[in-house]
mmCIF file of C-alpha atoms in Angstrom:
data_model
loop_
_atom_site.group_PDB
_atom_site.id
_atom_site.type_symbol
_atom_site.label_atom_id
_atom_site.label_comp_id
_atom_site.label_asym_id
_atom_site.label_seq_id
_atom_site.Cartn_x
_atom_site.Cartn_y
_atom_site.Cartn_z
ATOM 1 C CA MET A 1 61.411 -53.433 72.771
ATOM 2 C CA LYS A 2 59.094 -54.940 70.148
ATOM 3 C CA GLN A 3 58.753 -51.525 68.517
ATOM 4 C CA GLU A 4 62.553 -51.153 68.433
ATOM 5 C CA ILE A 5 62.888 -54.563 66.772
ATOM 6 C CA LYS A 6 60.214 -53.678 64.216
ATOM 7 C CA SER A 7 61.909 -50.357 63.506
ATOM 8 C CA LYS A 8 65.276 -52.098 63.006
ATOM 9 C CA GLU A 9 63.670 -54.660 60.700
ATOM 10 C CA THR A 10 62.111 -51.879 58.612
ATOM 11 C CA GLN A 11 65.422 -50.031 58.380
ATOM 12 C CA ASP A 12 67.179 -53.239 57.317
ATOM 13 C CA LEU A 13 64.473 -53.873 54.708
ATOM 14 C CA ILE A 14 64.997 -50.412 53.231
ATOM 15 C CA ILE A 15 68.797 -50.729 53.245
ATOM 16 C CA ASN A 16 68.864 -54.241 51.770
ATOM 17 C CA THR A 17 66.283 -53.412 49.103
ATOM 18 C CA SER A 18 68.115 -50.207 48.205
ATOM 19 C CA PHE A 19 71.384 -52.104 47.841
ATOM 20 C CA GLU A 20 69.789 -54.514 45.375
ATOM 21 C CA LEU A 21 68.249 -51.660 43.383
ATOM 22 C CA PHE A 22 71.484 -49.652 43.357
ATOM 23 C CA TYR A 23 73.364 -52.757 42.248
ATOM 24 C CA GLU A 24 70.878 -53.562 39.482
ATOM 25 C CA LYS A 25 69.973 -50.076 38.221
ATOM 26 C CA GLY A 26 72.634 -47.772 39.633
ATOM 27 C CA TYR A 27 72.418 -45.245 42.450
ATOM 28 C CA ASN A 28 71.398 -42.286 40.287
ATOM 29 C CA ALA A 29 68.723 -44.225 38.394
ATOM 30 C CA THR A 30 67.071 -45.480 41.587
ATOM 31 C CA SER A 31 64.396 -43.224 43.068
ATOM 32 C CA ILE A 32 62.709 -43.098 46.466
ATOM 33 C CA PRO A 33 59.417 -44.256 44.844
ATOM 34 C CA ASP A 34 61.318 -47.256 43.414
ATOM 35 C CA ILE A 35 62.468 -48.203 46.916
ATOM 36 C CA MET A 36 59.016 -47.642 48.443
ATOM 37 C CA LYS A 37 57.432 -49.809 45.743
ATOM 38 C CA GLU A 38 59.871 -52.686 46.295
ATOM 39 C CA THR A 39 59.507 -52.530 50.082
ATOM 40 C CA SER A 40 55.715 -51.978 50.003
ATOM 41 C CA LEU A 41 56.175 -49.193 52.553
ATOM 42 C CA SER A 42 53.990 -46.115 52.719
ATOM 43 C CA LYS A 43 55.519 -42.688 52.259
ATOM 44 C CA GLY A 44 55.081 -41.966 55.969
ATOM 45 C CA ALA A 45 56.686 -45.246 57.041
ATOM 46 C CA PHE A 46 59.613 -44.702 54.690
ATOM 47 C CA TYR A 47 60.385 -41.128 55.711
ATOM 48 C CA HIS A 48 60.086 -42.055 59.367
ATOM 49 C CA HIS A 49 63.376 -43.939 58.926
ATOM 50 C CA PHE A 50 65.256 -41.997 56.234
ATOM 51 C CA LYS A 51 65.095 -38.370 55.145
ATOM 52 C CA ASN A 52 66.439 -38.953 51.640
ATOM 53 C CA LYS A 53 68.269 -41.314 49.275
ATOM 54 C CA HIS A 54 71.640 -39.905 50.290
ATOM 55 C CA GLU A 55 71.146 -41.152 53.856
ATOM 56 C CA ILE A 56 70.263 -44.599 52.531
ATOM 57 C CA GLY A 57 73.313 -44.611 50.259
ATOM 58 C CA LYS A 58 75.610 -44.009 53.223
ATOM 59 C CA LYS A 59 73.996 -46.871 55.138
ATOM 60 C CA VAL A 60 74.267 -49.188 52.131
ATOM 61 C CA ILE A 61 78.009 -48.526 51.956
ATOM 62 C CA GLU A 62 78.540 -48.793 55.721
ATOM 63 C CA ASN A 63 76.311 -51.824 56.374
ATOM 64 C CA ILE A 64 76.491 -53.923 53.213
ATOM 65 C CA ILE A 65 79.406 -52.975 50.962
ATOM 66 C CA ARG A 66 81.794 -52.685 53.909
ATOM 67 C CA LYS A 67 80.670 -56.110 55.176
ATOM 68 C CA ARG A 68 81.213 -57.710 51.765
ATOM 69 C CA ILE A 69 84.751 -56.367 51.417
ATOM 70 C CA LYS A 70 85.684 -57.100 55.034
ATOM 71 C CA GLU A 71 84.467 -60.702 54.874
ATOM 72 C CA GLY A 72 85.757 -61.389 51.371
ATOM 73 C CA PHE A 73 89.091 -59.581 51.311
ATOM 74 C CA ILE A 74 90.166 -58.046 54.628
ATOM 75 C CA GLU A 75 89.438 -60.724 57.230
ATOM 76 C CA PRO A 76 91.064 -63.548 55.194
ATOM 77 C CA LEU A 77 94.289 -61.510 55.127
ATOM 78 C CA ALA A 78 94.500 -61.895 58.909
ATOM 79 C CA GLU A 79 95.258 -65.627 58.442
ATOM 80 C CA LEU A 80 98.973 -64.925 58.728
ATOM 81 C CA ASN A 81 99.845 -68.503 59.684
ATOM 82 C CA ARG A 82 99.495 -69.359 55.986
ATOM 83 C CA ASN A 83 102.182 -68.936 53.347
ATOM 84 C CA ILE A 84 101.688 -65.310 52.319
ATOM 85 C CA PRO A 85 102.007 -65.672 48.508
ATOM 86 C CA GLU A 86 99.512 -68.536 48.668
ATOM 87 C CA LEU A 87 97.230 -66.421 50.863
ATOM 88 C CA LEU A 88 97.355 -63.502 48.415
ATOM 89 C CA LEU A 89 96.561 -65.769 45.493
ATOM 90 C CA TYR A 90 93.653 -67.282 47.409
ATOM 91 C CA VAL A 91 92.183 -63.895 48.345
ATOM 92 C CA PHE A 92 92.380 -62.523 44.808
ATOM 93 C CA THR A 93 91.233 -65.597 42.870
ATOM 94 C CA ASN A 94 89.051 -67.811 45.054
ATOM 95 C CA ARG A 95 86.179 -65.334 45.291
ATOM 96 C CA ILE A 96 86.106 -64.988 41.508
ATOM 97 C CA LYS A 97 85.571 -68.731 41.155
ATOM 98 C CA ASN A 98 82.428 -68.521 43.272
ATOM 99 C CA TYR A 99 80.705 -65.495 41.721
ATOM 100 C CA SER A 100 77.151 -66.057 40.555
ATOM 101 C CA GLU A 101 76.184 -65.163 36.993
ATOM 102 C CA ARG A 102 74.468 -62.053 38.356
ATOM 103 C CA GLU A 103 77.623 -60.949 40.203
ATOM 104 C CA LYS A 104 79.683 -61.515 37.070
ATOM 105 C CA ALA A 105 77.266 -59.472 34.981
ATOM 106 C CA LEU A 106 76.838 -56.584 37.437
ATOM 107 C CA GLY A 107 80.428 -56.331 38.695
ATOM 108 C CA CYS A 108 81.636 -55.004 42.037
ATOM 109 C CA PRO A 109 79.081 -52.900 43.981
ATOM 110 C CA ALA A 110 81.785 -50.683 45.500
ATOM 111 C CA ASN A 111 83.505 -50.149 42.157
ATOM 112 C CA ASN A 112 80.173 -49.413 40.486
ATOM 113 C CA LEU A 113 79.483 -46.678 43.027
ATOM 114 C CA VAL A 114 82.964 -45.221 42.622
ATOM 115 C CA GLY A 115 82.517 -45.145 38.856
ATOM 116 C CA GLU A 116 79.055 -43.613 39.086
ATOM 117 C CA ILE A 117 79.542 -40.880 41.681
ATOM 118 C CA GLY A 118 83.229 -40.023 41.137
ATOM 119 C CA TYR A 119 83.967 -37.276 43.639
ATOM 120 C CA THR A 120 80.505 -35.649 43.481
ATOM 121 C CA GLU A 121 79.183 -37.335 46.642
ATOM 122 C CA GLN A 122 81.777 -36.333 49.211
ATOM 123 C CA ASP A 123 80.238 -38.386 52.046
ATOM 124 C CA PHE A 124 80.266 -41.531 49.923
ATOM 125 C CA ARG A 125 83.809 -40.913 48.744
ATOM 126 C CA VAL A 126 85.106 -40.547 52.313
ATOM 127 C CA ILE A 127 83.499 -43.814 53.447
ATOM 128 C CA LEU A 128 84.629 -45.720 50.362
ATOM 129 C CA LYS A 129 88.144 -44.339 50.654
ATOM 130 C CA SER A 130 88.379 -45.470 54.288
ATOM 131 C CA LEU A 131 87.184 -48.929 53.251
ATOM 132 C CA PHE A 132 89.732 -49.261 50.456
ATOM 133 C CA GLU A 133 92.402 -47.926 52.818
ATOM 134 C CA GLU A 134 91.533 -50.612 55.375
ATOM 135 C CA TRP A 135 91.885 -53.218 52.631
ATOM 136 C CA ARG A 136 95.224 -51.734 51.524
ATOM 137 C CA GLU A 137 96.571 -51.696 55.083
ATOM 138 C CA ALA A 138 95.593 -55.346 55.585
ATOM 139 C CA LEU A 139 97.469 -56.223 52.400
ATOM 140 C CA ILE A 140 100.548 -54.239 53.421
ATOM 141 C CA ASN A 141 100.542 -55.998 56.789
ATOM 142 C CA ALA A 142 100.319 -59.427 55.157
ATOM 143 C CA ILE A 143 103.074 -58.621 52.641
ATOM 144 C CA GLU A 144 105.348 -57.335 55.420
ATOM 145 C CA HIS A 145 104.799 -60.589 57.316
ATOM 146 C CA GLY A 146 105.782 -62.454 54.164
ATOM 147 C CA LYS A 147 108.962 -60.410 53.874
ATOM 148 C CA ASN A 148 109.871 -61.033 57.520
ATOM 149 C CA ARG A 149 109.367 -64.776 57.037
ATOM 150 C CA ARG A 150 111.395 -64.739 53.819
ATOM 151 C CA GLU A 151 108.401 -65.782 51.730
ATOM 152 C CA ILE A 152 108.415 -62.485 49.809
ATOM 153 C CA LYS A 153 111.423 -60.598 48.469
ATOM 154 C CA LYS A 154 112.782 -57.918 50.782
ATOM 155 C CA ASP A 155 112.926 -55.266 48.048
ATOM 156 C CA VAL A 156 109.191 -55.544 47.269
ATOM 157 C CA ASN A 157 107.367 -52.256 47.873
ATOM 158 C CA SER A 158 104.464 -53.456 50.016
ATOM 159 C CA SER A 159 102.321 -50.364 49.504
ATOM 160 C CA SER A 160 102.737 -50.401 45.725
ATOM 161 C CA VAL A 161 101.921 -54.111 45.515
ATOM 162 C CA ALA A 162 98.855 -53.637 47.727
ATOM 163 C CA ILE A 163 97.342 -50.897 45.587
ATOM 164 C CA SER A 164 98.253 -52.772 42.386
ATOM 165 C CA LEU A 165 96.407 -55.868 43.599
ATOM 166 C CA ILE A 166 93.308 -53.874 44.548
ATOM 167 C CA CYS A 167 93.255 -51.933 41.275
ATOM 168 C CA ALA A 168 93.808 -55.066 39.198
ATOM 169 C CA PHE A 169 90.969 -56.879 40.929
ATOM 170 C CA GLU A 170 88.522 -53.979 40.729
ATOM 171 C CA GLY A 171 89.508 -53.393 37.120
ATOM 172 C CA VAL A 172 88.938 -56.947 35.974
ATOM 173 C CA ARG A 173 85.462 -56.939 37.469
ATOM 174 C CA SER A 174 84.594 -53.943 35.313
ATOM 175 C CA VAL A 175 86.204 -55.385 32.178
ATOM 176 C CA ARG A 176 84.361 -58.692 32.699
ATOM 177 C CA LYS A 177 81.065 -56.781 32.552
ATOM 178 C CA VAL A 178 81.974 -55.391 29.137
ATOM 179 C CA TYR A 179 83.145 -58.689 27.653
ATOM 180 C CA ASP A 180 80.515 -60.882 29.366
ATOM 181 C CA ASP A 181 83.016 -63.710 29.075
ATOM 182 C CA ASP A 182 84.613 -65.807 31.826
ATOM 183 C CA LYS A 183 87.777 -65.976 29.725
ATOM 184 C CA ILE A 184 88.608 -62.526 31.142
ATOM 185 C CA PHE A 185 88.529 -63.907 34.690
ATOM 186 C CA ASN A 186 90.548 -66.970 33.698
ATOM 187 C CA GLU A 187 93.273 -64.863 32.110
ATOM 188 C CA PHE A 188 93.276 -62.525 35.106
ATOM 189 C CA MET A 189 93.744 -65.428 37.522
ATOM 190 C CA GLN A 190 96.618 -66.773 35.425
ATOM 191 C CA SER A 191 98.261 -63.354 35.345
ATOM 192 C CA MET A 192 97.668 -62.818 39.058
ATOM 193 C CA GLY A 193 99.335 -66.164 39.757
ATOM 194 C CA SER A 194 102.425 -65.104 37.814
ATOM 195 C CA PHE A 195 102.528 -61.679 39.479
ATOM 196 C CA ILE A 196 102.289 -63.088 42.996
ATOM 197 C CA LYS A 197 104.751 -65.887 42.234
ATOM 198 C CA ASN A 198 107.300 -63.236 41.200
ATOM 199 C CA LEU A 199 106.949 -61.610 44.621
ATOM 200 C CA GLY A 200 108.159 -64.767 46.299
ATOM 201 C CA ILE A 201 111.686 -65.870 47.019
#
């Protein structure tokens, strides 16, 4: 049992360290030696847990990026007892208000990976697509609840609004990196408020 715990701790160390390196330097610019150096693991200890960087990348997406999006954007959308327009505004603006300077500068980890790998890493693309689809479905469900409760206009296309919200949010995180100016976030939040308000009755 102790050996299993130690093995799990080593795996977590590799995954967490790799996430930070991928986030800071990019997936392609991060090497196995970089990860071994940061974790202080020997070559033998490292390869006992992972065969290559691709395996680590999949685990980073599944264990860390998925968790961040689920906790920040998907799980809050299950709070359907709230007014839905207010809930949407909260989900898409509150997190921005609490980003650290590092998160502002580096942008969204999931979006960074999408931009870096495009469709070249099929395994990554499949996992990321399923994650974004889960987010989209949670949004559609919330918007449909809002329509049923007459908080959102009946003629609103829930699927179109869901993907627009996701794309707008992911886009502003990238644009903020270029401008290095919180004014971009402030203008986004103002625009998002107007967009969501127009969905309401």
